[in-house]
PDB file of C-alpha atoms in Angstrom:
ATOM      1  CA  MET K   1     -37.017  22.747  -3.437  1.00  0.00           C
ATOM      2  CA  THR K   2     -40.407  24.067  -4.486  1.00  0.00           C
ATOM      3  CA  THR K   3     -40.438  26.783  -7.136  1.00  0.00           C
ATOM      4  CA  GLY K   4     -41.121  30.213  -5.658  1.00  0.00           C
ATOM      5  CA  GLN K   5     -39.880  29.352  -2.146  1.00  0.00           C
ATOM      6  CA  PRO K   6     -36.870  31.343  -0.969  1.00  0.00           C
ATOM      7  CA  LEU K   7     -33.675  29.368  -0.453  1.00  0.00           C
ATOM      8  CA  LEU K   8     -33.290  30.907   2.999  1.00  0.00           C
ATOM      9  CA  ALA K   9     -35.943  32.309   5.311  1.00  0.00           C
ATOM     10  CA  LEU K  10     -33.814  34.679   7.383  1.00  0.00           C
ATOM     11  CA  GLU K  11     -35.267  37.255   9.760  1.00  0.00           C
ATOM     12  CA  PRO K  12     -34.150  40.848   9.096  1.00  0.00           C
ATOM     13  CA  ALA K  13     -32.555  42.376  12.200  1.00  0.00           C
ATOM     14  CA  GLU K  14     -30.797  45.413  13.580  1.00  0.00           C
ATOM     15  CA  LEU K  15     -27.106  44.960  14.299  1.00  0.00           C
ATOM     16  CA  PRO K  16     -26.674  45.305  18.094  1.00  0.00           C
ATOM     17  CA  VAL K  17     -24.784  48.434  19.138  1.00  0.00           C
ATOM     18  CA  ASP K  18     -22.169  46.243  20.831  1.00  0.00           C
ATOM     19  CA  ALA K  19     -21.790  43.861  17.861  1.00  0.00           C
ATOM     20  CA  ILE K  20     -18.319  42.485  17.204  1.00  0.00           C
ATOM     21  CA  GLU K  21     -17.318  40.776  13.958  1.00  0.00           C
ATOM     22  CA  VAL K  22     -16.108  37.325  15.032  1.00  0.00           C
ATOM     23  CA  GLY K  23     -15.762  35.362  11.799  1.00  0.00           C
ATOM     24  CA  ARG K  24     -16.879  34.566   8.280  1.00  0.00           C
ATOM     25  CA  ILE K  25     -18.770  31.659   6.728  1.00  0.00           C
ATOM     26  CA  LEU K  26     -16.435  29.808   4.382  1.00  0.00           C
ATOM     27  CA  ASP K  27     -18.643  27.200   2.741  1.00  0.00           C
ATOM     28  CA  ALA K  28     -21.165  24.398   3.182  1.00  0.00           C
ATOM     29  CA  TRP K  29     -19.997  21.414   5.233  1.00  0.00           C
ATOM     30  CA  GLY K  30     -21.753  18.145   4.465  1.00  0.00           C
ATOM     31  CA  ILE K  31     -25.270  17.760   3.065  1.00  0.00           C
ATOM     32  CA  LYS K  32     -27.483  18.529   6.084  1.00  0.00           C
ATOM     33  CA  GLY K  33     -27.112  22.309   6.240  1.00  0.00           C
ATOM     34  CA  TRP K  34     -23.927  22.567   8.275  1.00  0.00           C
ATOM     35  CA  PHE K  35     -21.447  25.267   7.275  1.00  0.00           C
ATOM     36  CA  LYS K  36     -17.770  25.899   7.912  1.00  0.00           C
ATOM     37  CA  VAL K  37     -16.742  29.094   9.717  1.00  0.00           C
ATOM     38  CA  LEU K  38     -13.413  30.911   9.776  1.00  0.00           C
ATOM     39  CA  PRO K  39     -13.168  32.356  13.307  1.00  0.00           C
ATOM     40  CA  TYR K  40     -11.189  35.567  13.778  1.00  0.00           C
ATOM     41  CA  SER K  41      -9.916  34.419  17.165  1.00  0.00           C
ATOM     42  CA  ALA K  42      -7.761  31.460  18.160  1.00  0.00           C
ATOM     43  CA  SER K  43     -10.254  30.954  21.008  1.00  0.00           C
ATOM     44  CA  PRO K  44     -13.688  31.379  19.394  1.00  0.00           C
ATOM     45  CA  GLU K  45     -15.797  30.933  22.560  1.00  0.00           C
ATOM     46  CA  ALA K  46     -18.211  33.659  21.452  1.00  0.00           C
ATOM     47  CA  LEU K  47     -19.199  31.508  18.465  1.00  0.00           C
ATOM     48  CA  PHE K  48     -19.894  28.566  20.771  1.00  0.00           C
ATOM     49  CA  THR K  49     -21.833  30.361  23.492  1.00  0.00           C
ATOM     50  CA  SER K  50     -24.005  32.718  21.446  1.00  0.00           C
ATOM     51  CA  LYS K  51     -27.123  31.189  19.942  1.00  0.00           C
ATOM     52  CA  ARG K  52     -27.926  34.365  17.968  1.00  0.00           C
ATOM     53  CA  TRP K  53     -25.551  35.364  15.253  1.00  0.00           C
ATOM     54  CA  PHE K  54     -26.057  38.416  13.093  1.00  0.00           C
ATOM     55  CA  LEU K  55     -24.996  38.095   9.467  1.00  0.00           C
ATOM     56  CA  MET K  56     -24.081  40.641   6.858  1.00  0.00           C
ATOM     57  CA  PRO K  57     -23.591  39.547   3.240  1.00  0.00           C
ATOM     58  CA  SER K  58     -20.184  39.209   1.678  1.00  0.00           C
ATOM     59  CA  GLU K  59     -18.763  42.365   0.108  1.00  0.00           C
ATOM     60  CA  LYS K  60     -18.231  40.421  -3.148  1.00  0.00           C
ATOM     61  CA  GLY K  61     -20.227  37.939  -5.176  1.00  0.00           C
ATOM     62  CA  ALA K  62     -23.877  36.899  -5.048  1.00  0.00           C
ATOM     63  CA  LYS K  63     -25.913  37.880  -2.014  1.00  0.00           C
ATOM     64  CA  ALA K  64     -28.580  35.647  -0.470  1.00  0.00           C
ATOM     65  CA  PHE K  65     -30.002  38.684   1.403  1.00  0.00           C
ATOM     66  CA  ASP K  66     -29.505  42.416   1.931  1.00  0.00           C
ATOM     67  CA  GLY K  67     -28.789  44.248   5.161  1.00  0.00           C
ATOM     68  CA  VAL K  68     -28.501  42.393   8.463  1.00  0.00           C
ATOM     69  CA  VAL K  69     -30.233  39.130   9.377  1.00  0.00           C
ATOM     70  CA  ARG K  70     -30.453  37.065  12.545  1.00  0.00           C
ATOM     71  CA  LEU K  71     -29.440  33.413  12.507  1.00  0.00           C
ATOM     72  CA  ALA K  72     -30.671  31.032  15.242  1.00  0.00           C
ATOM     73  CA  VAL K  73     -27.687  28.726  15.800  1.00  0.00           C
ATOM     74  CA  LYS K  74     -28.479  25.146  16.822  1.00  0.00           C
ATOM     75  CA  GLU K  75     -24.903  24.054  17.349  1.00  0.00           C
ATOM     76  CA  ALA K  76     -21.354  25.256  16.774  1.00  0.00           C
ATOM     77  CA  LYS K  77     -18.272  23.143  17.435  1.00  0.00           C
ATOM     78  CA  GLU K  78     -14.573  22.912  16.642  1.00  0.00           C
ATOM     79  CA  HIS K  79     -13.557  20.829  13.665  1.00  0.00           C
ATOM     80  CA  SER K  80      -9.912  20.589  12.595  1.00  0.00           C
ATOM     81  CA  ASP K  81      -8.625  24.141  12.066  1.00  0.00           C
ATOM     82  CA  SER K  82     -12.029  25.827  11.950  1.00  0.00           C
ATOM     83  CA  VAL K  83     -15.519  25.820  13.382  1.00  0.00           C
ATOM     84  CA  VAL K  84     -18.593  24.137  11.931  1.00  0.00           C
ATOM     85  CA  ALA K  85     -22.136  25.176  12.754  1.00  0.00           C
ATOM     86  CA  THR K  86     -25.764  24.534  11.930  1.00  0.00           C
ATOM     87  CA  ALA K  87     -28.769  26.817  12.305  1.00  0.00           C
ATOM     88  CA  HIS K  88     -32.546  26.364  12.354  1.00  0.00           C
ATOM     89  CA  GLU K  89     -32.977  28.362   9.118  1.00  0.00           C
ATOM     90  CA  VAL K  90     -30.318  26.420   7.179  1.00  0.00           C
ATOM     91  CA  THR K  91     -31.725  22.991   6.365  1.00  0.00           C
ATOM     92  CA  ASP K  92     -29.659  21.701   3.449  1.00  0.00           C
ATOM     93  CA  ARG K  93     -26.409  22.104   1.564  1.00  0.00           C
ATOM     94  CA  SER K  94     -27.847  24.603  -0.938  1.00  0.00           C
ATOM     95  CA  ALA K  95     -28.966  26.920   1.868  1.00  0.00           C
ATOM     96  CA  ALA K  96     -25.543  26.622   3.526  1.00  0.00           C
ATOM     97  CA  GLU K  97     -23.819  27.407   0.221  1.00  0.00           C
ATOM     98  CA  ALA K  98     -25.926  30.565  -0.107  1.00  0.00           C
ATOM     99  CA  LEU K  99     -24.268  31.873   3.080  1.00  0.00           C
ATOM    100  CA  ARG K 100     -20.738  31.598   1.664  1.00  0.00           C
ATOM    101  CA  GLY K 101     -18.731  34.706   2.525  1.00  0.00           C
ATOM    102  CA  CYS K 102     -21.217  36.108   5.069  1.00  0.00           C
ATOM    103  CA  ARG K 103     -19.689  38.097   7.911  1.00  0.00           C
ATOM    104  CA  ILE K 104     -20.662  36.915  11.426  1.00  0.00           C
ATOM    105  CA  PHE K 105     -21.315  39.334  14.266  1.00  0.00           C
ATOM    106  CA  VAL K 106     -22.095  38.539  17.910  1.00  0.00           C
ATOM    107  CA  ALA K 107     -23.263  40.959  20.590  1.00  0.00           C
ATOM    108  CA  ARG K 108     -20.351  41.689  22.947  1.00  0.00           C
ATOM    109  CA  SER K 109     -22.757  41.299  25.876  1.00  0.00           C
ATOM    110  CA  SER K 110     -23.166  37.609  25.000  1.00  0.00           C
ATOM    111  CA  PHE K 111     -19.437  36.833  25.163  1.00  0.00           C
ATOM    112  CA  PRO K 112     -18.496  34.572  28.095  1.00  0.00           C
ATOM    113  CA  THR K 113     -16.941  36.406  31.042  1.00  0.00           C
ATOM    114  CA  PRO K 114     -13.139  36.063  30.829  1.00  0.00           C
ATOM    115  CA  ASP K 115     -11.185  34.730  33.805  1.00  0.00           C
ATOM    116  CA  LYS K 116      -8.985  36.996  35.921  1.00  0.00           C
ATOM    117  CA  ASP K 117      -6.080  38.375  33.865  1.00  0.00           C
ATOM    118  CA  GLU K 118      -7.714  37.211  30.617  1.00  0.00           C
ATOM    119  CA  TYR K 119      -8.937  39.707  28.031  1.00  0.00           C
ATOM    120  CA  TYR K 120     -10.697  39.712  24.717  1.00  0.00           C
ATOM    121  CA  TRP K 121      -8.518  41.283  22.044  1.00  0.00           C
ATOM    122  CA  VAL K 122     -11.341  43.595  21.052  1.00  0.00           C
ATOM    123  CA  ASP K 123     -11.308  45.066  24.593  1.00  0.00           C
ATOM    124  CA  LEU K 124      -7.617  45.951  24.317  1.00  0.00           C
ATOM    125  CA  LEU K 125      -7.831  47.828  21.022  1.00  0.00           C
ATOM    126  CA  GLY K 126      -7.489  51.583  21.496  1.00  0.00           C
ATOM    127  CA  LEU K 127      -6.101  51.387  25.053  1.00  0.00           C
ATOM    128  CA  ASP K 128      -3.287  53.758  25.972  1.00  0.00           C
ATOM    129  CA  VAL K 129       0.033  52.115  26.809  1.00  0.00           C
ATOM    130  CA  VAL K 130       2.125  53.785  29.503  1.00  0.00           C
ATOM    131  CA  ASN K 131       5.422  52.617  31.022  1.00  0.00           C
ATOM    132  CA  ARG K 132       6.432  52.614  34.715  1.00  0.00           C
ATOM    133  CA  GLU K 133       7.906  56.107  34.384  1.00  0.00           C
ATOM    134  CA  GLY K 134       4.590  57.444  33.083  1.00  0.00           C
ATOM    135  CA  VAL K 135       5.786  57.826  29.480  1.00  0.00           C
ATOM    136  CA  HIS K 136       2.954  57.394  26.977  1.00  0.00           C
ATOM    137  CA  LEU K 137       4.105  54.791  24.421  1.00  0.00           C
ATOM    138  CA  GLY K 138       1.046  54.944  22.152  1.00  0.00           C
ATOM    139  CA  GLN K 139      -2.254  53.131  21.676  1.00  0.00           C
ATOM    140  CA  VAL K 140      -2.987  49.500  20.936  1.00  0.00           C
ATOM    141  CA  ARG K 141      -3.771  49.339  17.207  1.00  0.00           C
ATOM    142  CA  ASP K 142      -3.718  45.575  16.781  1.00  0.00           C
ATOM    143  CA  LEU K 143      -2.701  42.285  18.374  1.00  0.00           C
ATOM    144  CA  GLN K 144      -0.779  39.518  16.688  1.00  0.00           C
ATOM    145  CA  SER K 145      -0.438  35.903  17.653  1.00  0.00           C
ATOM    146  CA  THR K 146       3.142  34.795  17.122  1.00  0.00           C
ATOM    147  CA  GLY K 147       2.591  31.215  18.228  1.00  0.00           C
ATOM    148  CA  PRO K 148       3.667  30.978  21.851  1.00  0.00           C
ATOM    149  CA  GLN K 149       2.604  34.532  22.748  1.00  0.00           C
ATOM    150  CA  THR K 150       0.513  37.485  21.723  1.00  0.00           C
ATOM    151  CA  VAL K 151       2.124  40.785  20.789  1.00  0.00           C
ATOM    152  CA  LEU K 152       0.576  44.234  21.258  1.00  0.00           C
ATOM    153  CA  VAL K 153       1.009  46.415  18.179  1.00  0.00           C
ATOM    154  CA  ILE K 154       1.291  49.965  19.485  1.00  0.00           C
ATOM    155  CA  ALA K 155       0.823  52.998  17.206  1.00  0.00           C
ATOM    156  CA  TYR K 156       2.400  56.363  18.011  1.00  0.00           C
ATOM    157  CA  ASP K 157       3.624  59.455  16.189  1.00  0.00           C
ATOM    158  CA  GLY K 158       7.322  59.367  15.320  1.00  0.00           C
ATOM    159  CA  PRO K 159       9.673  62.363  15.552  1.00  0.00           C
ATOM    160  CA  ASP K 160       8.671  63.485  12.061  1.00  0.00           C
ATOM    161  CA  GLY K 161       4.955  63.250  12.913  1.00  0.00           C
ATOM    162  CA  LYS K 162       4.456  60.117  10.823  1.00  0.00           C
ATOM    163  CA  PRO K 163       2.760  57.100  12.389  1.00  0.00           C
ATOM    164  CA  VAL K 164       5.148  54.443  13.705  1.00  0.00           C
ATOM    165  CA  GLU K 165       4.565  51.052  15.353  1.00  0.00           C
ATOM    166  CA  ARG K 166       6.256  49.336  18.240  1.00  0.00           C
ATOM    167  CA  MET K 167       5.572  45.808  19.403  1.00  0.00           C
ATOM    168  CA  ILE K 168       5.419  44.688  23.012  1.00  0.00           C
ATOM    169  CA  PRO K 169       4.947  41.034  23.993  1.00  0.00           C
ATOM    170  CA  PHE K 170       1.679  40.680  25.934  1.00  0.00           C
ATOM    171  CA  VAL K 171       3.238  38.620  28.732  1.00  0.00           C
ATOM    172  CA  SER K 172       3.564  39.244  32.475  1.00  0.00           C
ATOM    173  CA  ALA K 173       7.322  39.915  32.144  1.00  0.00           C
ATOM    174  CA  TYR K 174       6.480  43.190  30.327  1.00  0.00           C
ATOM    175  CA  VAL K 175       2.834  43.938  31.116  1.00  0.00           C
ATOM    176  CA  ASP K 176       2.302  45.153  34.673  1.00  0.00           C
ATOM    177  CA  GLY K 177      -1.462  45.496  34.403  1.00  0.00           C
ATOM    178  CA  VAL K 178      -4.535  46.193  32.305  1.00  0.00           C
ATOM    179  CA  ASP K 179      -7.140  48.665  33.541  1.00  0.00           C
ATOM    180  CA  LEU K 180     -10.107  48.411  31.180  1.00  0.00           C
ATOM    181  CA  ALA K 181     -12.086  51.066  33.077  1.00  0.00           C
ATOM    182  CA  ALA K 182      -9.239  53.587  32.738  1.00  0.00           C
ATOM    183  CA  ARG K 183      -8.514  52.344  29.184  1.00  0.00           C
ATOM    184  CA  ARG K 184      -4.842  51.875  30.053  1.00  0.00           C
ATOM    185  CA  ILE K 185      -2.146  49.198  29.947  1.00  0.00           C
ATOM    186  CA  SER K 186       0.910  49.644  32.204  1.00  0.00           C
ATOM    187  CA  VAL K 187       4.141  48.111  30.943  1.00  0.00           C
ATOM    188  CA  ASP K 188       7.809  47.666  31.819  1.00  0.00           C
ATOM    189  CA  TRP K 189       9.084  48.962  28.479  1.00  0.00           C
ATOM    190  CA  GLN K 190      11.196  51.885  27.350  1.00  0.00           C
ATOM    191  CA  PRO K 191      10.464  54.166  24.359  1.00  0.00           C
ATOM    192  CA  ASP K 192      13.846  53.336  22.760  1.00  0.00           C
ATOM    193  CA  TYR K 193      13.365  49.543  22.747  1.00  0.00           C
TER     194      TYR K 193
END
């Protein structure tokens, strides 16, 4: 590396209004500028289909840049239990190491279109959950993967006014339908379960 040249030449950018945090850069992978990514989804299609990632520096440690930058991804692929990627601006191991801890954002508009009855977790967060009798059971606060199935974590106010959680398996036996436009999930579930 020539003295005075920046380690990374990253283009400053504005975070898209529909940006979703999809993962974090763990470390360099190999010597040719590849880096290992921890995806936040078990199905990280957004990392594979988007060729423009937006990065924010890690909250801790040294920072290779300030603010938000755009990264032009050449390739991203699955490798063991994670994802590895390379970008035009990252040409060697030192540059990849400088990205350690960076948060990765992708514009929601660049996510692949899900198939019928498939949903991105981020689209389910905040939806109201109502049972067949019209009883409001709360709002989706989180989703958890329990191995064979996903579970909706529903937040609601308990009898004493304190927040309480209930969990409903996100499977067709209990979920009658998801209406993203109405921001509502209909379920076959009782409040006392």
